[in-house]
Amino acid sequence: MTIAHFGRPVVSLTRTTPFSPISHAQHHRPVQASLSQTFRPCTRYASTKSSTEPSGVILPGAPDITNHYTIFTKTLPTGPPPAAPFNISLADLKREFLQLQGLVHPDKYPNGTEKQHAEGLSARINEAYRTLLDPLQRAQYILREWHGIDVTAEDAATKHALDPETLMEVMEVQETIEEVGATAEGEGQINALKKENEVRVLECVESLSKAFETGDLEAARKECIRLRFWYSVGEGLREWEPGNTEIRLMHTS
């Protein structure tokens, strides 16, 4: 079985692969910061304004693009957690997204500086919408922008390793696929695994939400890493085809 870990080369895992339960502790020191300690974005990550946007151009109805949350002030008036719930109304977010895109649509402006600015602003709004729409992308964004914790970085494999219990669960899913992939009943069992994984994702998002809202930053970091793996398992299961006896777990950024 194979697992690609946070952009690192694919690592081959077998049932006989030794796993030391202390490896996670060796590579990660507990984060002492708390979500409730500060609400100001880290200065290293706070500015997300595109350097290609023309300066001095103001479009009617243009939002504050300081960060993703300031763009959607109607849906998210108090910003990220813990000042507000982690879960958001996707219907309200979509409604405000469409309103903003209508206000700054590039086709409303003639060729020139204003049109260029509108194109950059439209892309910026779209980026923020896609990030906030998805729980995993939203969680990664909050951790990175407000707390300087990037679980998608190149060194994430050592700094943000998956906990041993979840790793064993992932390996069990891999083993099940190996066992049923070539059987006549394989497709039905794969569908069952898909449903089980959907439940895992929902439970993980709920735990992630509670961690953010209670100010437990370390728990939020761990749940975010777990959610990355369950997303990856879901992608692998969706790509499974009859006769395939393994899935490659690749992580989304």
Backbone as numpy.savetxt, mean C-alpha at the origin, in Angstrom:
# Nx Ny Nz CAx CAy CAz Cx Cy Cz
9.13 -23.89 -4.03 8.28 -22.70 -4.03 9.16 -21.46 -4.03
8.64 -20.36 -4.50 9.48 -19.18 -4.62 8.77 -17.97 -4.08
9.51 -17.11 -3.42 8.97 -15.85 -2.92 9.94 -14.75 -3.29
9.45 -13.72 -3.99 10.28 -12.56 -4.28 10.03 -11.56 -3.17
11.06 -11.18 -2.45 10.90 -10.40 -1.23 11.26 -8.94 -1.44
10.24 -8.07 -1.52 10.41 -6.63 -1.59 11.42 -6.19 -2.64
11.26 -6.74 -3.84 12.11 -6.31 -4.93 13.46 -6.99 -4.98
13.76 -7.87 -3.98 15.02 -8.59 -3.99 14.91 -9.79 -4.94
16.05 -10.43 -5.28 16.00 -11.61 -6.14 15.13 -12.69 -5.52
14.52 -13.50 -6.38 13.63 -14.55 -5.92 14.41 -15.53 -5.06
13.85 -15.85 -3.90 14.48 -16.79 -2.99 13.70 -18.09 -3.01
14.38 -19.19 -3.19 13.73 -20.48 -3.22 13.55 -21.00 -1.81
12.29 -21.37 -1.47 11.99 -21.90 -0.15 11.45 -23.31 -0.29
11.89 -24.21 0.55 11.36 -25.56 0.58 10.99 -25.90 2.00
10.35 -27.05 2.17 9.92 -27.45 3.51 11.10 -27.66 4.44
12.26 -27.91 3.87 13.44 -28.13 4.69 14.26 -26.86 4.91
13.78 -25.74 4.35 14.51 -24.49 4.52 14.50 -24.07 5.97
15.64 -23.88 6.60 15.65 -23.46 8.01 15.20 -22.02 8.13
14.46 -21.72 9.18 14.04 -20.34 9.42 14.25 -20.03 10.89
15.05 -19.03 11.16 15.34 -18.66 12.54 14.35 -17.63 13.01
13.59 -17.90 14.08 12.59 -16.94 14.56 13.21 -15.68 15.10
14.54 -15.65 15.30 15.14 -14.44 15.83 15.66 -13.54 14.73
15.55 -13.98 13.45 16.11 -13.18 12.36 15.39 -11.86 12.24
14.09 -11.83 12.48 13.34 -10.58 12.39 13.81 -9.60 13.46
14.01 -10.11 14.66 14.44 -9.23 15.74 15.83 -8.70 15.51
16.66 -9.50 14.87 18.02 -9.06 14.62 18.08 -7.91 13.64
17.16 -7.91 12.68 17.23 -6.91 11.60 16.34 -5.71 11.83
15.51 -5.75 12.87 14.61 -4.61 13.07 14.58 -4.20 14.53
14.81 -2.96 14.79 14.67 -2.43 16.13 13.29 -1.82 16.27
12.59 -2.06 17.39 11.24 -1.52 17.57 11.21 -0.02 17.39
10.21 0.46 16.70 10.04 1.89 16.48 9.41 2.50 17.72
10.04 3.49 18.29 9.56 4.07 19.53 8.54 5.18 19.29
8.52 5.73 18.08 7.62 6.85 17.81 6.18 6.40 17.84
5.29 7.32 18.10 3.86 7.03 18.13 3.15 7.97 17.19
2.06 7.51 16.61 1.29 8.36 15.71 0.76 9.57 16.44
0.50 9.42 17.73 -0.09 10.52 18.48 0.95 11.56 18.91
2.24 11.25 18.70 3.29 12.17 19.14 3.39 13.39 18.23
3.11 13.20 16.96 3.25 14.30 16.02 2.32 14.11 14.85
1.82 15.21 14.31 0.95 15.14 13.15 1.57 15.85 11.96
2.76 16.40 12.16 3.42 17.11 11.06 4.17 16.13 10.19
4.05 16.27 8.87 4.80 15.38 7.99 6.29 15.52 8.20
7.03 14.42 8.03 8.48 14.48 8.11 8.98 15.45 7.04
9.93 16.29 7.38 10.40 17.29 6.42 11.03 16.64 5.21
11.54 15.43 5.37 12.18 14.75 4.25 11.17 14.34 3.20
9.92 14.10 3.64 8.93 13.56 2.72 7.73 14.49 2.50
7.65 15.61 3.22 6.43 16.38 3.24 6.05 16.96 1.88
7.00 17.45 1.13 6.68 18.11 -0.13 6.54 17.11 -1.27
5.36 17.08 -1.87 5.12 16.19 -3.00 4.79 16.97 -4.27
5.00 18.26 -4.24 4.70 19.09 -5.39 5.69 18.81 -6.51
5.16 18.68 -7.70 6.02 18.36 -8.84 6.89 19.56 -9.21
8.17 19.29 -9.45 9.08 20.37 -9.81 8.85 20.85 -11.23
8.04 20.09 -11.99 7.79 20.48 -13.37 6.61 21.42 -13.50
5.89 21.66 -12.40 4.73 22.55 -12.47 5.20 24.00 -12.53
4.66 24.79 -13.45 5.07 26.19 -13.58 4.75 26.97 -12.31
5.67 27.80 -11.88 5.44 28.63 -10.70 4.64 29.86 -11.09
3.88 30.39 -10.13 3.12 31.62 -10.35 1.82 31.44 -11.10
1.45 30.19 -11.42 0.20 29.92 -12.13 -0.83 29.41 -11.14
-1.97 30.08 -11.09 -3.04 29.67 -10.19 -4.29 29.39 -11.01
-4.78 28.17 -10.95 -5.99 27.80 -11.68 -7.19 27.85 -10.76
-8.32 28.36 -11.22 -9.53 28.41 -10.41 -9.93 27.02 -9.92
-10.15 26.87 -8.63 -10.58 25.59 -8.08 -9.46 24.62 -7.81
-8.19 25.04 -8.05 -7.06 24.15 -7.82 -6.91 23.85 -6.33
-6.70 22.58 -5.97 -6.57 22.22 -4.56 -5.16 22.47 -4.02
-5.03 22.39 -2.72 -3.73 22.47 -2.06 -3.03 21.12 -2.25
-1.90 21.09 -2.93 -1.23 19.82 -3.24 -0.06 19.53 -2.29
-0.12 20.09 -1.08 0.94 19.83 -0.11 1.12 18.34 0.11
0.01 17.61 0.24 0.07 16.15 0.33 -1.26 15.59 -0.17
-1.38 14.28 -0.21 -2.58 13.67 -0.77 -3.84 14.06 -0.01
-3.73 14.21 1.30 -4.91 14.51 2.11 -5.39 15.94 1.93
-4.46 16.88 1.73 -4.88 18.27 1.55 -5.57 18.48 0.21
-5.41 17.56 -0.71 -6.08 17.67 -2.00 -7.57 17.42 -1.86
-7.94 16.47 -0.98 -9.35 16.09 -0.84 -9.89 16.59 0.50
-10.06 17.91 0.59 -10.46 18.52 1.86 -11.91 18.26 2.22
-12.76 18.00 1.25 -14.17 17.72 1.55 -14.32 16.32 2.15
-13.63 15.37 1.57 -13.71 13.99 2.04 -12.84 13.75 3.26
-11.68 14.41 3.31 -10.70 14.17 4.38 -10.29 15.49 5.02
-11.23 16.20 5.66 -10.94 17.54 6.16 -9.92 17.62 7.29
-9.76 16.53 8.06 -8.85 16.57 9.21 -7.55 15.83 8.96
-7.31 15.38 7.74 -6.06 14.75 7.41 -6.02 13.27 7.76
-4.81 12.72 7.86 -4.64 11.28 8.12 -4.85 10.94 9.58
-4.88 9.65 9.91 -4.97 9.25 11.31 -3.69 9.62 12.05
-3.79 9.84 13.37 -4.92 9.55 14.24 -5.95 10.66 14.33
-5.78 11.76 13.61 -6.75 12.85 13.65 -8.07 12.44 13.00
-8.04 11.44 12.14 -9.23 10.95 11.44 -9.11 9.44 11.27
-10.22 8.77 10.99 -10.15 7.31 10.78 -9.28 6.95 9.59
-8.67 5.77 9.66 -7.89 5.28 8.53 -8.81 4.96 7.35
-9.92 4.28 7.62 -10.87 3.95 6.56 -11.58 5.22 6.11
-11.79 5.32 4.82 -12.44 6.51 4.26 -13.60 6.10 3.37
-14.48 7.06 3.09 -15.60 6.81 2.20 -15.11 6.85 0.76
-15.07 5.70 0.12 -14.58 5.64 -1.26 -15.53 6.35 -2.22
-16.82 6.30 -1.91 -17.79 6.99 -2.76 -17.58 8.49 -2.71
-17.35 9.03 -1.50 -17.11 10.47 -1.36 -15.78 10.86 -2.01
-14.78 9.98 -1.86 -13.48 10.26 -2.47 -13.59 10.31 -3.99
-14.32 9.39 -4.57 -14.50 9.38 -6.02 -15.25 10.62 -6.48
-16.27 11.00 -5.73 -17.07 12.17 -6.10 -16.20 13.43 -6.11
-15.39 13.61 -5.07 -14.54 14.79 -5.01 -13.44 14.73 -6.07
-12.93 13.54 -6.34 -11.92 13.37 -7.39 -12.46 13.83 -8.74
-13.67 13.41 -9.07 -14.26 13.81 -10.36 -14.52 15.31 -10.41
-14.93 15.88 -9.28 -15.16 17.33 -9.24 -13.86 18.10 -9.48
-12.79 17.66 -8.83 -11.50 18.33 -8.98 -10.96 18.19 -10.40
-11.10 17.01 -10.96 -10.61 16.80 -12.33 -11.41 17.66 -13.31
-12.69 17.85 -13.01 -13.49 18.71 -13.88 -13.06 20.16 -13.80
-12.61 20.59 -12.63 -12.19 21.98 -12.45 -10.86 22.29 -13.13
-9.96 21.32 -13.14 -8.61 21.60 -13.66 -8.30 20.82 -14.93
-9.31 20.34 -15.62 -9.07 19.53 -16.81 -8.25 20.31 -17.84
-7.18 19.73 -18.36 -6.31 20.45 -19.30 -7.03 20.94 -20.55
-8.10 20.25 -20.98 -8.80 20.66 -22.19 -9.50 22.01 -22.03
-9.60 22.51 -20.82 -10.25 23.79 -20.58 -9.32 24.96 -20.90
-8.06 24.67 -21.14 -7.08 25.74 -21.30 -6.37 25.64 -22.65
-6.06 26.78 -23.23 -5.31 26.77 -24.50 -3.88 26.35 -24.26
-3.19 26.02 -25.33 -1.79 25.64 -25.21 -0.99 26.76 -24.57
-0.11 26.40 -23.68 0.68 27.39 -22.99 0.91 27.00 -21.55
1.30 28.00 -20.76 1.66 27.75 -19.37 0.50 27.20 -18.56
-0.69 27.75 -18.72 -1.85 27.29 -17.95 -2.19 25.84 -18.27
-2.15 25.49 -19.53 -2.45 24.11 -19.92 -1.40 23.15 -19.34
-0.14 23.56 -19.39 0.93 22.74 -18.83 0.71 22.53 -17.34
0.35 23.60 -16.66 0.09 23.50 -15.23 -1.11 22.61 -14.96
-2.14 22.72 -15.77 -3.34 21.91 -15.59 -3.02 20.42 -15.79
-2.16 20.12 -16.73 -1.79 18.73 -16.97 -1.04 18.15 -15.77
-0.11 18.93 -15.23 0.62 18.47 -14.06 -0.27 18.31 -12.85
-1.20 19.26 -12.68 -2.12 19.22 -11.55 -3.08 18.05 -11.67
-3.56 17.79 -12.87 -4.47 16.67 -13.10 -3.79 15.35 -12.77
-2.52 15.22 -13.18 -1.77 14.00 -12.88 -1.54 13.85 -11.39
-1.29 14.97 -10.71 -1.07 14.96 -9.27 -2.32 14.52 -8.53
-3.47 15.01 -8.94 -4.74 14.63 -8.32 -5.02 13.14 -8.55
-4.74 12.68 -9.75 -4.96 11.27 -10.08 -4.06 10.36 -9.23
-2.82 10.78 -9.04 -1.88 10.00 -8.21 -2.40 9.91 -6.77
-2.85 11.02 -6.23 -3.35 11.04 -4.87 -4.60 10.17 -4.73
-5.46 10.25 -5.71 -6.70 9.46 -5.68 -6.40 7.96 -5.69
-5.52 7.53 -6.60 -5.20 6.11 -6.70 -4.53 5.60 -5.42
-3.73 6.44 -4.78 -3.06 6.04 -3.55 -4.04 5.89 -2.40
-4.91 6.88 -2.23 -5.84 6.85 -1.11 -6.96 5.83 -1.31
-7.23 5.47 -2.54 -8.31 4.54 -2.84 -8.02 3.15 -2.29
-6.76 2.75 -2.28 -6.38 1.40 -1.89 -5.81 1.38 -0.48
-6.30 0.50 0.40 -5.82 0.48 1.80 -4.33 0.28 1.94
-3.74 -0.61 1.14 -2.31 -0.84 1.24 -1.52 0.39 0.80
-1.88 0.95 -0.36 -1.19 2.15 -0.84 -1.35 3.30 0.16
-2.55 3.42 0.74 -2.81 4.49 1.71 -1.94 4.32 2.95
-1.85 3.08 3.46 -1.06 2.81 4.66 0.41 3.08 4.41
0.93 2.62 3.27 2.33 2.85 2.93 2.63 4.34 2.82
1.69 5.08 2.26 1.86 6.52 2.10 1.92 7.23 3.45
1.02 6.87 4.36 1.00 7.49 5.69 2.30 7.21 6.43
2.73 5.96 6.41 3.96 5.59 7.11 5.17 6.33 6.53
5.21 6.45 5.22 6.36 7.09 4.56 6.35 8.60 4.75
5.20 9.23 4.47 5.14 10.68 4.44 5.14 11.31 5.83
4.48 10.68 6.79 4.37 11.28 8.11 5.38 10.74 9.12
5.94 9.57 8.83 6.79 8.95 9.84 8.12 8.44 9.29
8.39 8.65 8.01 9.68 8.28 7.45 9.94 6.79 7.42
8.88 5.98 7.42 9.02 4.52 7.38 8.60 4.04 6.00
9.55 3.62 5.20 9.27 3.19 3.83 9.41 1.67 3.74
8.29 0.97 3.78 8.31 -0.50 3.73 8.52 -1.01 2.31
8.63 -0.11 1.35 8.88 -0.51 -0.04 10.30 -0.21 -0.48
11.13 0.28 0.42 12.50 0.66 0.07 13.32 -0.57 -0.28
14.46 -0.35 -0.92 15.32 -1.45 -1.36 15.83 -2.28 -0.18
16.01 -1.65 0.97 16.51 -2.37 2.14 15.39 -2.85 3.05
14.16 -2.86 2.53 13.01 -3.26 3.36 13.08 -4.72 3.78
13.76 -5.55 2.98 13.84 -6.98 3.30 14.51 -7.21 4.65
15.42 -6.33 5.04 16.08 -6.48 6.33 15.47 -5.59 7.40
15.10 -4.38 7.03 14.53 -3.45 8.00 13.09 -3.80 8.37
12.35 -4.34 7.42 10.92 -4.61 7.64 10.58 -6.04 7.23
11.23 -6.99 7.88 10.99 -8.39 7.56 9.62 -8.85 8.04
9.07 -9.81 7.35 7.77 -10.38 7.72 7.93 -11.20 8.99
6.91 -11.14 9.87 6.98 -11.91 11.10 6.93 -13.41 10.79
7.57 -14.24 11.62 7.66 -15.68 11.35 6.31 -16.37 11.18
5.31 -15.98 12.00 4.01 -16.64 11.92 3.36 -16.44 10.56
3.38 -15.20 10.06 2.77 -14.94 8.76 3.57 -15.60 7.65
4.88 -15.61 7.77 5.70 -16.27 6.77 5.34 -17.75 6.66
5.10 -18.41 7.80 4.72 -19.81 7.78 3.36 -19.99 7.10
2.43 -19.06 7.34 1.13 -19.13 6.67 1.29 -19.02 5.16
2.14 -18.10 4.73 2.38 -17.93 3.30 2.97 -19.20 2.70
3.91 -19.81 3.41 4.53 -21.02 2.92 3.51 -22.17 2.85
2.56 -22.19 3.80 1.52 -23.22 3.77 0.64 -23.08 2.53
0.33 -21.82 2.17 -0.45 -21.59 0.95 0.33 -22.09 -0.26
1.62 -21.82 -0.29 2.46 -22.29 -1.39 2.44 -23.82 -1.47
2.54 -24.47 -0.34 2.56 -25.93 -0.31 1.23 -26.51 -0.78
0.14 -25.85 -0.38 -1.19 -26.31 -0.81 -1.32 -26.23 -2.33
-0.81 -25.14 -2.90 -0.88 -24.98 -4.35 -0.05 -26.06 -5.04
1.10 -26.37 -4.47 1.93 -27.43 -5.05 1.20 -28.78 -5.04
0.41 -29.00 -3.99 -0.27 -30.29 -3.83 -1.49 -30.42 -4.73
-2.22 -29.32 -4.94 -3.48 -29.41 -5.67 -3.38 -28.91 -7.10
-2.29 -28.22 -7.44 -2.20 -27.57 -8.74 -2.36 -28.49 -9.92
-1.91 -29.73 -9.80 -1.96 -30.65 -10.94 -3.12 -31.63 -10.87
-4.01 -31.46 -9.88 -5.13 -32.38 -9.74 -6.37 -31.87 -10.45
-7.33 -32.78 -10.68 -8.57 -32.40 -11.35 -9.39 -31.43 -10.51
-9.24 -31.52 -9.18 -9.99 -30.65 -8.29 -9.23 -29.36 -7.98
-8.12 -29.16 -8.66 -7.26 -28.03 -8.35 -7.95 -26.68 -8.44
-8.73 -26.46 -9.48 -9.35 -25.15 -9.67 -10.31 -24.82 -8.54
-11.08 -25.80 -8.10 -12.02 -25.56 -7.00 -11.30 -25.23 -5.71
-10.19 -25.90 -5.44 -9.43 -25.63 -4.24 -8.72 -24.29 -4.31
-8.28 -23.93 -5.49 -7.67 -22.61 -5.66 -8.71 -21.52 -5.40
-9.93 -21.71 -5.87 -10.99 -20.74 -5.61 -11.26 -20.61 -4.12
-11.18 -21.75 -3.41 -11.37 -21.71 -1.96 -10.25 -20.92 -1.30
-9.02 -21.11 -1.80 -7.89 -20.36 -1.27 -8.05 -18.85 -1.52
-8.63 -18.50 -2.66 -8.88 -17.09 -2.96 -9.81 -16.47 -1.93
-10.87 -17.19 -1.60 -11.83 -16.68 -0.62 -11.19 -16.56 0.75
-10.37 -17.54 1.12 -9.68 -17.48 2.40 -8.74 -16.27 2.44
-8.08 -16.02 1.34 -7.15 -14.89 1.31 -7.88 -13.56 1.36
-9.07 -13.49 0.76 -9.86 -12.26 0.84 -10.23 -11.95 2.28
-10.52 -13.00 3.06 -10.83 -12.81 4.48 -9.59 -12.31 5.22
-8.44 -12.89 4.90 -7.19 -12.44 5.54 -6.94 -10.96 5.26
-7.16 -10.55 4.03 -6.93 -9.15 3.66 -7.86 -8.23 4.46
-9.13 -8.60 4.55 -10.10 -7.77 5.29 -9.71 -7.68 6.76
-9.32 -8.81 7.35 -8.92 -8.81 8.76 -7.67 -7.97 8.97
-6.75 -8.05 8.03 -5.50 -7.28 8.14 -5.77 -5.78 8.02
-6.66 -5.40 7.13 -7.01 -3.99 6.98 -7.67 -3.47 8.25
-8.52 -4.29 8.86 -9.17 -3.89 10.11 -8.14 -3.69 11.22
-7.19 -4.60 11.33 -6.14 -4.47 12.34 -5.27 -3.24 12.06
-4.99 -3.01 10.80 -4.21 -1.85 10.39 -4.93 -0.56 10.76
-6.22 -0.54 10.53 -7.03 0.64 10.85 -6.99 0.94 12.35
-7.14 -0.11 13.17 -7.12 0.09 14.63 -5.75 0.57 15.09
-4.70 0.04 14.49 -3.35 0.44 14.88 -3.10 1.91 14.59
-3.50 2.37 13.42 -3.33 3.78 13.08 -4.15 4.67 14.00
-5.38 4.29 14.25 -6.30 5.14 15.00 -5.98 5.18 16.48
-5.29 4.16 17.00 -4.90 4.16 18.41 -3.48 4.68 18.61
-2.83 5.04 17.53 -1.50 5.60 17.63 -0.41 4.58 17.81
-0.67 3.31 17.49 0.34 2.26 17.64 1.10 2.13 16.32
2.14 2.89 16.17 2.87 2.96 14.92 3.58 1.65 14.59
4.13 0.99 15.62 4.82 -0.27 15.37 3.85 -1.34 14.87
2.67 -1.39 15.46 1.66 -2.35 15.00 1.23 -2.03 13.58
1.10 -0.75 13.27 0.71 -0.34 11.92 1.76 -0.77 10.91
3.03 -0.62 11.28 4.11 -1.03 10.38 4.05 -2.53 10.11
3.88 -3.32 11.16 3.82 -4.77 11.01 2.63 -5.20 10.16
1.46 -4.60 10.43 0.26 -4.97 9.68 0.39 -4.57 8.21
1.06 -3.47 7.95 1.27 -3.04 6.57 2.13 -4.06 5.82
3.15 -4.58 6.48 4.01 -5.59 5.86 3.20 -6.86 5.60
2.38 -7.27 6.57 1.56 -8.46 6.41 0.58 -8.28 5.24
-0.01 -7.09 5.16 -0.96 -6.83 4.09 -0.30 -6.90 2.72
0.95 -6.46 2.62 1.69 -6.56 1.37 1.79 -8.02 0.92
2.05 -8.90 1.87 2.16 -10.31 1.53 0.82 -10.89 1.11
-0.26 -10.55 1.81 -1.57 -11.11 1.45 -2.03 -10.56 0.10
-1.69 -9.33 -0.20 -1.97 -8.80 -1.54 -1.23 -9.63 -2.58
0.04 -9.92 -2.28 0.85 -10.68 -3.21 0.31 -12.09 -3.41
-0.13 -12.72 -2.32 -0.75 -14.04 -2.43 -1.99 -13.97 -3.31
-2.81 -12.93 -3.11 -4.00 -12.77 -3.92 -3.69 -12.62 -5.40
-2.65 -11.86 -5.71 -2.25 -11.69 -7.10 -1.79 -13.02 -7.69
-1.02 -13.75 -6.90 -0.55 -15.05 -7.38 -1.68 -16.02 -7.64
-2.68 -16.02 -6.76 -3.82 -16.91 -6.93 -4.65 -16.52 -8.15
-4.77 -15.21 -8.40 -5.54 -14.76 -9.57 -4.85 -15.15 -10.87
-3.52 -15.23 -10.82 -2.76 -15.57 -12.03 -2.59 -17.07 -12.22
-3.06 -17.86 -11.24 -2.91 -19.31 -11.33 -3.69 -19.88 -12.51
-3.12 -20.87 -13.16 -3.77 -21.57 -14.26 -3.72 -23.07 -13.99
-4.72 -23.83 -14.45 -4.72 -25.29 -14.24 -3.40 -25.92 -14.68
-2.87 -26.78 -13.83 -1.61 -27.44 -14.13 -0.42 -26.74 -13.53
-0.61 -25.48 -13.09 0.48 -24.73 -12.48 0.61 -25.15 -11.02
1.77 -25.55 -10.60 1.95 -26.06 -9.24 2.64 -25.08 -8.30
2.84 -23.86 -8.74 3.43 -22.88 -7.84 3.05 -21.48 -8.27
3.16 -20.55 -7.33 2.95 -19.14 -7.65 4.17 -18.37 -7.18
4.45 -17.30 -7.89 5.58 -16.44 -7.53 5.01 -15.21 -6.87
5.40 -14.97 -5.63 4.86 -13.87 -4.86 5.72 -12.63 -5.07
5.17 -11.69 -5.83 5.86 -10.44 -6.08 5.08 -9.34 -5.40
5.80 -8.41 -4.77 5.14 -7.36 -3.98 4.91 -6.10 -4.79
3.73 -5.51 -4.58 3.44 -4.23 -5.20 4.05 -3.14 -4.36
4.41 -2.05 -4.99 5.04 -0.94 -4.27 3.99 -0.05 -3.66
